[in-house]
Coordinates of C-alpha atoms in Angstrom, one line a residue:
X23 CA 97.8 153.2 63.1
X24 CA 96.4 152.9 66.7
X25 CA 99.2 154.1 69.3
X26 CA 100.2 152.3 71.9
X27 CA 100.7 153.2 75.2
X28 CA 104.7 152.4 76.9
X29 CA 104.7 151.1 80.8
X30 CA 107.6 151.6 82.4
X31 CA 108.9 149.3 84.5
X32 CA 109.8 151.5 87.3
X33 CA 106.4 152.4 90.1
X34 CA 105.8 152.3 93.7
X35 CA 102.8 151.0 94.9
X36 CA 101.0 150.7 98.9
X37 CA 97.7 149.0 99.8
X38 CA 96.1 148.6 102.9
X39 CA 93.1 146.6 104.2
X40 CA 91.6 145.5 107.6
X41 CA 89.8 142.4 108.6
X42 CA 88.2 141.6 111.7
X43 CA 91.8 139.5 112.6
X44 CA 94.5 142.0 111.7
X45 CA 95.3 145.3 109.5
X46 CA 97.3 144.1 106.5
X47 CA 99.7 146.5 104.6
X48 CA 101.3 145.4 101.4
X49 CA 104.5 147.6 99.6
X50 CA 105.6 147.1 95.9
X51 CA 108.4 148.9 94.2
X52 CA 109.5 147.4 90.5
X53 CA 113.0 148.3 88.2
X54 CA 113.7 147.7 84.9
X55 CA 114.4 144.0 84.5
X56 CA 113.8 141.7 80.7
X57 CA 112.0 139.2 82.9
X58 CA 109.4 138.6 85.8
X59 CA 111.5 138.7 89.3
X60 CA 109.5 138.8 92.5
X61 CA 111.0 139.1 95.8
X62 CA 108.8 140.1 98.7
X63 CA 108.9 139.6 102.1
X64 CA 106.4 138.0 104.6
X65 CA 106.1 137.8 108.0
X66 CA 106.8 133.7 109.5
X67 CA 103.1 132.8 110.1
X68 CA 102.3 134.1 106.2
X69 CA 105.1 131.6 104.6
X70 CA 102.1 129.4 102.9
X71 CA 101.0 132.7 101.4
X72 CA 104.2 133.0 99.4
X73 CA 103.0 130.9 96.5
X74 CA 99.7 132.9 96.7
X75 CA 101.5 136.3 96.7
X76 CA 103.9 135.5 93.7
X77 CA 100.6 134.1 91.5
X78 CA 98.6 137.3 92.3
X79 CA 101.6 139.6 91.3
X80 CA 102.3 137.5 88.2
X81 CA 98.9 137.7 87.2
X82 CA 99.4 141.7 86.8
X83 CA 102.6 142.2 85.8
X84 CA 105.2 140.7 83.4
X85 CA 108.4 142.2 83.5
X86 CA 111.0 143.8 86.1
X87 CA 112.3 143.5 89.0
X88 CA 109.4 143.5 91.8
X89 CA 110.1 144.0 95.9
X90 CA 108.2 144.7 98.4
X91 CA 106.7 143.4 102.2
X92 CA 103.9 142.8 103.8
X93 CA 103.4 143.4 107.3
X94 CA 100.3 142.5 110.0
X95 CA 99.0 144.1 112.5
X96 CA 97.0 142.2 114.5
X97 CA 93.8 143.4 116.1
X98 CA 93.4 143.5 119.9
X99 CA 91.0 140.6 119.8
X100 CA 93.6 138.5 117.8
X101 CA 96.6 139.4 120.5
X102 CA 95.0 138.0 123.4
X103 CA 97.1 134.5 123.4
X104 CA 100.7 136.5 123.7
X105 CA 104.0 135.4 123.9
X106 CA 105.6 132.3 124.7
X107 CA 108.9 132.0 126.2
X108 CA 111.6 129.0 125.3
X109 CA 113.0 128.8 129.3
X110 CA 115.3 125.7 128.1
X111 CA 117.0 127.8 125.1
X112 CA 117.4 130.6 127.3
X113 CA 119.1 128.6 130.2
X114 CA 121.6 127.5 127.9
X115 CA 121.8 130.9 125.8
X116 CA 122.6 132.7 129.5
X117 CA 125.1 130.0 130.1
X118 CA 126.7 130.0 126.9
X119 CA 127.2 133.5 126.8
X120 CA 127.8 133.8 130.7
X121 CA 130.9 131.2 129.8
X122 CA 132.5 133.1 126.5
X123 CA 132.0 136.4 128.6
X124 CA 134.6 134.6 131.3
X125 CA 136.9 133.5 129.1
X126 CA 136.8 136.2 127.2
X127 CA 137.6 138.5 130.0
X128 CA 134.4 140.6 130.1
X129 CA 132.2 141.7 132.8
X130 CA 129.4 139.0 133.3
X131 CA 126.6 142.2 132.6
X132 CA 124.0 140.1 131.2
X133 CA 120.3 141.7 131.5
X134 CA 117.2 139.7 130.6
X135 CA 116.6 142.4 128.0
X136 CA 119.5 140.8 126.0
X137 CA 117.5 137.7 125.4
X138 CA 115.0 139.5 124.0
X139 CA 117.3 139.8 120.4
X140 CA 118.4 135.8 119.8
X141 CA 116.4 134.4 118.0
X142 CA 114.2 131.9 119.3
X143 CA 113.6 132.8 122.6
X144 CA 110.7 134.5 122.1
X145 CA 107.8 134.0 120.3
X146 CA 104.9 135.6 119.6
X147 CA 102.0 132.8 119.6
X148 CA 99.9 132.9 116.2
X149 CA 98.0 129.4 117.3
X150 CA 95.0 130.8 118.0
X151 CA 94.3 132.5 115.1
X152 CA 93.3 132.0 111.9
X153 CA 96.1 132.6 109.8
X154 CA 94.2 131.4 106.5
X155 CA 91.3 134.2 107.4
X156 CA 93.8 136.7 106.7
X157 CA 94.1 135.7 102.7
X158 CA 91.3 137.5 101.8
X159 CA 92.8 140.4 103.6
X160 CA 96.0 139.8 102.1
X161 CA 94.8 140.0 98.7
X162 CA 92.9 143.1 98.8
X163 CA 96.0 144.8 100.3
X164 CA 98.1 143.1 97.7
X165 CA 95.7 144.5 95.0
X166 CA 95.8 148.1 96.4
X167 CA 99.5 148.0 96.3
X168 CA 99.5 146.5 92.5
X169 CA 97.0 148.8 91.5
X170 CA 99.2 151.7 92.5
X171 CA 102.4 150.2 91.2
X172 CA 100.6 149.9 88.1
X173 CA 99.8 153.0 87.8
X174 CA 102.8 154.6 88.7
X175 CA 104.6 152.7 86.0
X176 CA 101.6 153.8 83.2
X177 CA 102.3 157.5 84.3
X178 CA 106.0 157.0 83.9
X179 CA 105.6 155.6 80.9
X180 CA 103.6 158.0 78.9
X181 CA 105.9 160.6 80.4
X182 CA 108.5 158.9 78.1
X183 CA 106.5 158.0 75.4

């Protein structure tokens, strides 16, 4: 009778690649769970890839609980077209809080650098670039990262098996 091998459910996995846009790393940690859940986290300007992501991790695996990120760093090249400031949100953001700070009773100590944390005030413009040239870039991270989930979990399994 041929043997076969147990997979745990439990692994760890990174993966990183580099394109000519932006370095890409991708982190995948599974549990033990009956079913296929997939939760991982993308930046803003990589929310069309989410259907893409959850396909390529389904593809691999079909059971537990599966979390992870990706994150991008973009190349110098790709940074050139900065930040852009929302001046009309942060007039009424300083007034707002300028007005609850009175009536509140506090000290009206309000730095620019406070600004910098609600959301919206800044952003960091992506319009430039070529947010679909990053899929293949994506993937091949994403694959690294499955790759060493998947092995992880084989080890762990044979170590119970």
């Amino acid at each position: 009778m041929k043997s076969m091998s147990l997979m745990s459910m439990t692994g760890r996995g990174t993966g990183v690649a580099a394109g000519r846009l932006a370095r890409v790393e991708a982190e995948l940690s599974s549990v033990n769970r009956k079913q296929l859940d997939v939760n991982v986290g993308l930046p803003g300007f990589l929310a069309s890839f989410e259907s893409r992501v959850q396909a390529r991790i389904q593809a691999r695996l079909s059971r537990g609980r599966v979390t992870g990120e990706i994150r991008v760093t973009w190349a110098e090249a790709a940074r050139a077209s900065g930040a852009r400031v929302d001046l009309g949100l942060a007039r009424s953001a300083v007034s707002a809080l300028r007005a609850a700070a009175k009536k509140l009773g506090l000290p009206d100590d309000l730095k620019a650098s406070a600004l910098l944390s609600l959301p919206g005030i800044v952003a960091f413009e992506h319009g430039g670039k070529d947010i679909e040239a990053l899929g293949p870039v994506v993937d091949q991270a994403l694959d690294a990262a499955l790759s060493g989930l998947c092995a992880m979990r084989r080890k762990e399994g044979a170590a119970l098996g």
